Amino acid sequence: MSASLWKKMYAFNEDRLDKPRRFGVTEIPIPNFSPFSHNLLQDIFESRGEYVDGLKLSGDSYSLMPKATIKQVIDLAHQHGVYVSTGVWDEHVIPKTPNDFKEYVEECKQLGFDTIELNAGSLGIPEETFLRFVRLVKSAGLKARPHFQVRFNESDIPKGRDRAYGAYIPPKPRSSEFVEDVDLLIRKAERCLKEDADMIMIDALGVSQHADKMRGDIVAKIIGRLGLEKTMFEASNQRISEWFIRQYSPKVNLCIDHSHVLDVECIRGRNSGSNHAFVFGLSSFSVLK
């Protein structure tokens, strides 16, 4: 189906811009590595490449691949006008000192990466060092994207208690209270933006899975302080993607699974308040209403 026919069928909003886009960005994690990954990626770009803005290398298996293979993936994405982010590629070996990190940035640049994602949680470095890493990425001519996660109590399974084998321990009710202060997260993100970071990635899993319900108040605070154009949310499923688009318009930036691209693009293109049951089914959004 041609792009023009698709847009006519689903009454696309005229505000939906063509690539390259500054907002309303759709990024996808790369499919897990397999002998068929390259063909799958090519099929994705050929069938829905117009609606994919970015590709994120999210599988640790790619860090074990030859650099030539990584370069092929990046070149394929660029052929379809898709930028490439490091995601968690090689994240476990990112140097913790500025001098070594500078060499890492140069290697990413030579491979053709457009964006380097810096996960504040997994790097485990002081805030000033983290900000220096942002500056090093920018000075190399690449885009810097700090990654933050809103953390909740992750489990209702008791931890660290001595008990006899097989003994029953009643589970504690799952809590929705913060483990990490959202205001502190936002302050750190604001400092990154002052250092010219291009966008802040927020893992939406923390506000949609571990909480009792979608924490719209947290999302509103993050967007209100950082700005819609400067934030991207990782949405783990279609109903969460639809919630973001309904609440914040098609201009919200989302990182979604490649299998959801056409559905999400359809929702982005339609006028607010339309009935989207034909895409997601009658009950898929009911949890978040």
Tab-separated table of N, CA, C and O in Angstrom, residues 68-128:
chain	number	residue	atom	x	y	z
A	68	ALA	N	32.217	-5.056	11.298
A	68	ALA	CA	31.726	-4.964	9.920
A	68	ALA	C	30.219	-5.226	9.855
A	68	ALA	O	29.493	-4.603	9.067
A	69	THR	N	29.735	-6.138	10.707
A	69	THR	CA	28.298	-6.426	10.747
A	69	THR	C	27.522	-5.231	11.285
A	69	THR	O	26.459	-4.876	10.750
A	70	ILE	N	28.052	-4.612	12.330
A	70	ILE	CA	27.415	-3.417	12.882
A	70	ILE	C	27.367	-2.319	11.828
A	70	ILE	O	26.354	-1.623	11.674
A	71	LYS	N	28.452	-2.178	11.093
A	71	LYS	CA	28.520	-1.140	10.044
A	71	LYS	C	27.473	-1.400	8.961
A	71	LYS	O	26.844	-0.456	8.458
A	72	GLN	N	27.250	-2.657	8.613
A	72	GLN	CA	26.237	-2.994	7.608
A	72	GLN	C	24.840	-2.587	8.072
A	72	GLN	O	24.038	-2.046	7.296
A	73	VAL	N	24.555	-2.868	9.343
A	73	VAL	CA	23.248	-2.497	9.904
A	73	VAL	C	23.056	-0.991	9.864
A	73	VAL	O	21.996	-0.483	9.455
A	74	ILE	N	24.087	-0.255	10.259
A	74	ILE	CA	24.007	1.210	10.278
A	74	ILE	C	23.839	1.762	8.877
A	74	ILE	O	23.008	2.654	8.627
A	75	ASP	N	24.599	1.229	7.922
A	75	ASP	CA	24.495	1.694	6.531
A	75	ASP	C	23.107	1.424	5.961
A	75	ASP	O	22.549	2.259	5.227
A	76	LEU	N	22.544	0.266	6.292
A	76	LEU	CA	21.193	-0.071	5.819
A	76	LEU	C	20.178	0.926	6.358
A	76	LEU	O	19.296	1.399	5.622
A	77	ALA	N	20.285	1.270	7.636
A	77	ALA	CA	19.365	2.248	8.226
A	77	ALA	C	19.508	3.603	7.549
A	77	ALA	O	18.509	4.259	7.217
A	78	HIS	N	20.722	4.030	7.318
A	78	HIS	CA	20.948	5.333	6.690
A	78	HIS	C	20.386	5.390	5.275
A	78	HIS	O	19.936	6.449	4.818
A	79	GLN	N	20.413	4.270	4.582
A	79	GLN	CA	19.851	4.228	3.229
A	79	GLN	C	18.362	4.541	3.223
A	79	GLN	O	17.819	4.995	2.216
A	80	HIS	N	17.709	4.307	4.357
A	80	HIS	CA	16.265	4.548	4.468
A	80	HIS	C	15.964	5.785	5.312
A	80	HIS	O	14.832	5.955	5.777
A	81	GLY	N	16.952	6.643	5.500
A	81	GLY	CA	16.731	7.876	6.236
A	81	GLY	C	16.463	7.673	7.702
A	81	GLY	O	15.741	8.461	8.332
A	82	VAL	N	17.051	6.634	8.281
A	82	VAL	CA	16.836	6.294	9.691
A	82	VAL	C	18.144	6.518	10.450
A	82	VAL	O	19.184	5.976	10.066
A	83	TYR	N	18.086	7.318	11.510
A	83	TYR	CA	19.284	7.509	12.325
A	83	TYR	C	19.499	6.277	13.202
A	83	TYR	O	18.588	5.481	13.431
A	84	VAL	N	20.727	6.111	13.714
A	84	VAL	CA	21.054	4.942	14.529
A	84	VAL	C	21.633	5.393	15.870
A	84	VAL	O	22.563	6.204	15.916
A	85	SER	N	21.057	4.843	16.941
A	85	SER	CA	21.508	5.125	18.301
A	85	SER	C	22.207	3.895	18.870
A	85	SER	O	21.843	2.756	18.544
A	86	THR	N	23.184	4.129	19.738
A	86	THR	CA	23.893	3.004	20.351
A	86	THR	C	22.993	2.194	21.259
A	86	THR	O	23.194	0.995	21.427
A	87	GLY	N	21.987	2.827	21.867
A	87	GLY	CA	21.163	2.101	22.820
A	87	GLY	C	22.041	1.481	23.877
A	87	GLY	O	22.909	2.139	24.449
A	88	VAL	N	21.853	0.177	24.125
A	88	VAL	CA	22.700	-0.517	25.095
A	88	VAL	C	23.774	-1.334	24.394
A	88	VAL	O	24.371	-2.227	24.969
A	89	TRP	N	24.002	-1.036	23.106
A	89	TRP	CA	25.076	-1.725	22.406
A	89	TRP	C	26.401	-1.416	23.102
A	89	TRP	O	26.760	-0.259	23.305
A	90	ASP	N	27.108	-2.474	23.476
A	90	ASP	CA	28.425	-2.339	24.099
A	90	ASP	C	28.378	-1.548	25.402
A	90	ASP	O	29.415	-1.058	25.862
A	91	GLU	N	27.164	-1.421	25.999
A	91	GLU	CA	27.036	-0.597	27.193
A	91	GLU	C	27.866	-1.131	28.357
A	91	GLU	O	28.418	-0.375	29.160
A	92	HIS	N	27.999	-2.471	28.418
A	92	HIS	CA	28.713	-3.064	29.542
A	92	HIS	C	30.219	-2.836	29.469
A	92	HIS	O	30.928	-3.113	30.446
A	93	VAL	N	30.716	-2.363	28.335
A	93	VAL	CA	32.158	-2.096	28.237
A	93	VAL	C	32.445	-0.612	28.018
A	93	VAL	O	33.556	-0.250	27.668
A	94	ILE	N	31.445	0.251	28.202
A	94	ILE	CA	31.698	1.688	28.066
A	94	ILE	C	32.725	2.108	29.113
A	94	ILE	O	32.550	1.835	30.307
A	95	PRO	N	33.805	2.748	28.703
A	95	PRO	CA	34.833	3.168	29.660
A	95	PRO	C	34.262	4.146	30.691
A	95	PRO	O	33.359	4.928	30.385
A	96	LYS	N	34.806	4.111	31.907
A	96	LYS	CA	34.321	4.973	32.976
A	96	LYS	C	35.192	6.204	33.170
A	96	LYS	O	34.894	7.045	34.009
A	97	THR	N	36.299	6.315	32.405
A	97	THR	CA	37.168	7.492	32.507
A	97	THR	C	37.024	8.327	31.249
A	97	THR	O	36.833	7.784	30.149
A	98	PRO	N	37.098	9.650	31.357
A	98	PRO	CA	36.898	10.526	30.192
A	98	PRO	C	37.825	10.222	29.013
A	98	PRO	O	37.386	10.249	27.861
A	99	ASN	N	39.113	9.935	29.270
A	99	ASN	CA	40.035	9.687	28.170
A	99	ASN	C	39.660	8.436	27.382
A	99	ASN	O	39.655	8.438	26.147
A	100	ASP	N	39.348	7.366	28.103
A	100	ASP	CA	38.943	6.130	27.429
A	100	ASP	C	37.576	6.296	26.764
A	100	ASP	O	37.327	5.744	25.687
A	101	PHE	N	36.699	7.043	27.406
A	101	PHE	CA	35.373	7.265	26.826
A	101	PHE	C	35.483	8.042	25.511
A	101	PHE	O	34.730	7.796	24.569
A	102	LYS	N	36.427	8.950	25.434
A	102	LYS	CA	36.635	9.714	24.207
A	102	LYS	C	36.993	8.784	23.054
A	102	LYS	O	36.532	8.976	21.920
A	103	GLU	N	37.787	7.760	23.325
A	103	GLU	CA	38.136	6.783	22.289
A	103	GLU	C	36.905	5.976	21.879
A	103	GLU	O	36.720	5.660	20.697
A	104	TYR	N	36.066	5.644	22.862
A	104	TYR	CA	34.819	4.931	22.570
A	104	TYR	C	33.924	5.762	21.652
A	104	TYR	O	33.340	5.251	20.693
A	105	VAL	N	33.814	7.060	21.937
A	105	VAL	CA	32.993	7.947	21.106
A	105	VAL	C	33.542	7.990	19.676
A	105	VAL	O	32.782	7.947	18.696
A	106	GLU	N	34.842	8.039	19.549
A	106	GLU	CA	35.452	8.086	18.220
A	106	GLU	C	35.175	6.793	17.447
A	106	GLU	O	34.925	6.816	16.239
A	107	GLU	N	35.206	5.666	18.141
A	107	GLU	CA	34.894	4.388	17.490
A	107	GLU	C	33.445	4.366	17.012
A	107	GLU	O	33.154	3.917	15.898
A	108	CYS	N	32.524	4.861	17.855
A	108	CYS	CA	31.107	4.925	17.456
A	108	CYS	C	30.931	5.819	16.229
A	108	CYS	O	30.150	5.506	15.320
A	109	LYS	N	31.669	6.915	16.187
A	109	LYS	CA	31.578	7.833	15.062
A	109	LYS	C	32.081	7.174	13.786
A	109	LYS	O	31.473	7.316	12.713
A	110	GLN	N	33.174	6.424	13.872
A	110	GLN	CA	33.713	5.748	12.701
A	110	GLN	C	32.770	4.672	12.178
A	110	GLN	O	32.685	4.439	10.965
A	111	LEU	N	32.048	4.014	13.087
A	111	LEU	CA	31.081	3.001	12.667
A	111	LEU	C	29.858	3.618	12.011
A	111	LEU	O	29.136	2.934	11.282
A	112	GLY	N	29.608	4.908	12.270
A	112	GLY	CA	28.479	5.584	11.641
A	112	GLY	C	27.310	5.873	12.553
A	112	GLY	O	26.256	6.327	12.082
A	113	PHE	N	27.456	5.615	13.857
A	113	PHE	CA	26.372	5.945	14.781
A	113	PHE	C	26.095	7.447	14.747
A	113	PHE	O	27.006	8.255	14.603
A	114	ASP	N	24.813	7.787	14.891
A	114	ASP	CA	24.400	9.193	14.920
A	114	ASP	C	24.210	9.697	16.346
A	114	ASP	O	24.418	10.879	16.626
A	115	THR	N	23.790	8.786	17.243
A	115	THR	CA	23.447	9.153	18.614
A	115	THR	C	24.091	8.173	19.584
A	115	THR	O	24.094	6.961	19.335
A	116	ILE	N	24.626	8.698	20.663
A	116	ILE	CA	25.136	7.849	21.735
A	116	ILE	C	24.218	8.003	22.942
A	116	ILE	O	23.989	9.117	23.417
A	117	GLU	N	23.668	6.880	23.379
A	117	GLU	CA	22.766	6.885	24.528
A	117	GLU	C	23.559	6.553	25.783
A	117	GLU	O	24.333	5.587	25.807
A	118	LEU	N	23.364	7.333	26.826
A	118	LEU	CA	24.090	7.176	28.075
A	118	LEU	C	23.103	6.851	29.184
A	118	LEU	O	22.298	7.703	29.570
A	119	ASN	N	23.144	5.624	29.673
A	119	ASN	CA	22.209	5.193	30.699
A	119	ASN	C	22.745	5.572	32.076
A	119	ASN	O	23.726	5.014	32.556
A	120	ALA	N	22.090	6.536	32.693
A	120	ALA	CA	22.562	7.050	33.976
A	120	ALA	C	22.552	5.975	35.054
A	120	ALA	O	23.402	5.977	35.950
A	121	GLY	N	21.608	5.040	34.978
A	121	GLY	CA	21.522	4.005	35.999
A	121	GLY	C	22.613	2.968	35.896
A	121	GLY	O	23.217	2.581	36.895
A	122	SER	N	22.902	2.488	34.683
A	122	SER	CA	23.852	1.388	34.528
A	122	SER	C	25.304	1.845	34.520
A	122	SER	O	26.197	1.072	34.857
A	123	LEU	N	25.565	3.084	34.139
A	123	LEU	CA	26.947	3.553	34.096
A	123	LEU	C	27.543	3.691	35.497
A	123	LEU	O	28.715	3.400	35.720
A	124	GLY	N	26.723	4.146	36.431
A	124	GLY	CA	27.184	4.218	37.812
A	124	GLY	C	28.377	5.132	38.018
A	124	GLY	O	29.318	4.789	38.728
A	125	ILE	N	28.354	6.304	37.396
A	125	ILE	CA	29.450	7.262	37.529
A	125	ILE	C	28.933	8.540	38.176
A	125	ILE	O	27.728	8.810	38.158
A	126	PRO	N	29.813	9.349	38.765
A	126	PRO	CA	29.370	10.617	39.371
A	126	PRO	C	28.688	11.519	38.343
A	126	PRO	O	28.972	11.460	37.142
A	127	GLU	N	27.798	12.360	38.851
A	127	GLU	CA	27.019	13.220	37.951
A	127	GLU	C	27.905	14.136	37.121
A	127	GLU	O	27.650	14.342	35.932
A	128	GLU	N	28.945	14.686	37.704
A	128	GLU	CA	29.828	15.580	36.951
A	128	GLU	C	30.540	14.841	35.831
A	128	GLU	O	30.753	15.389	34.742
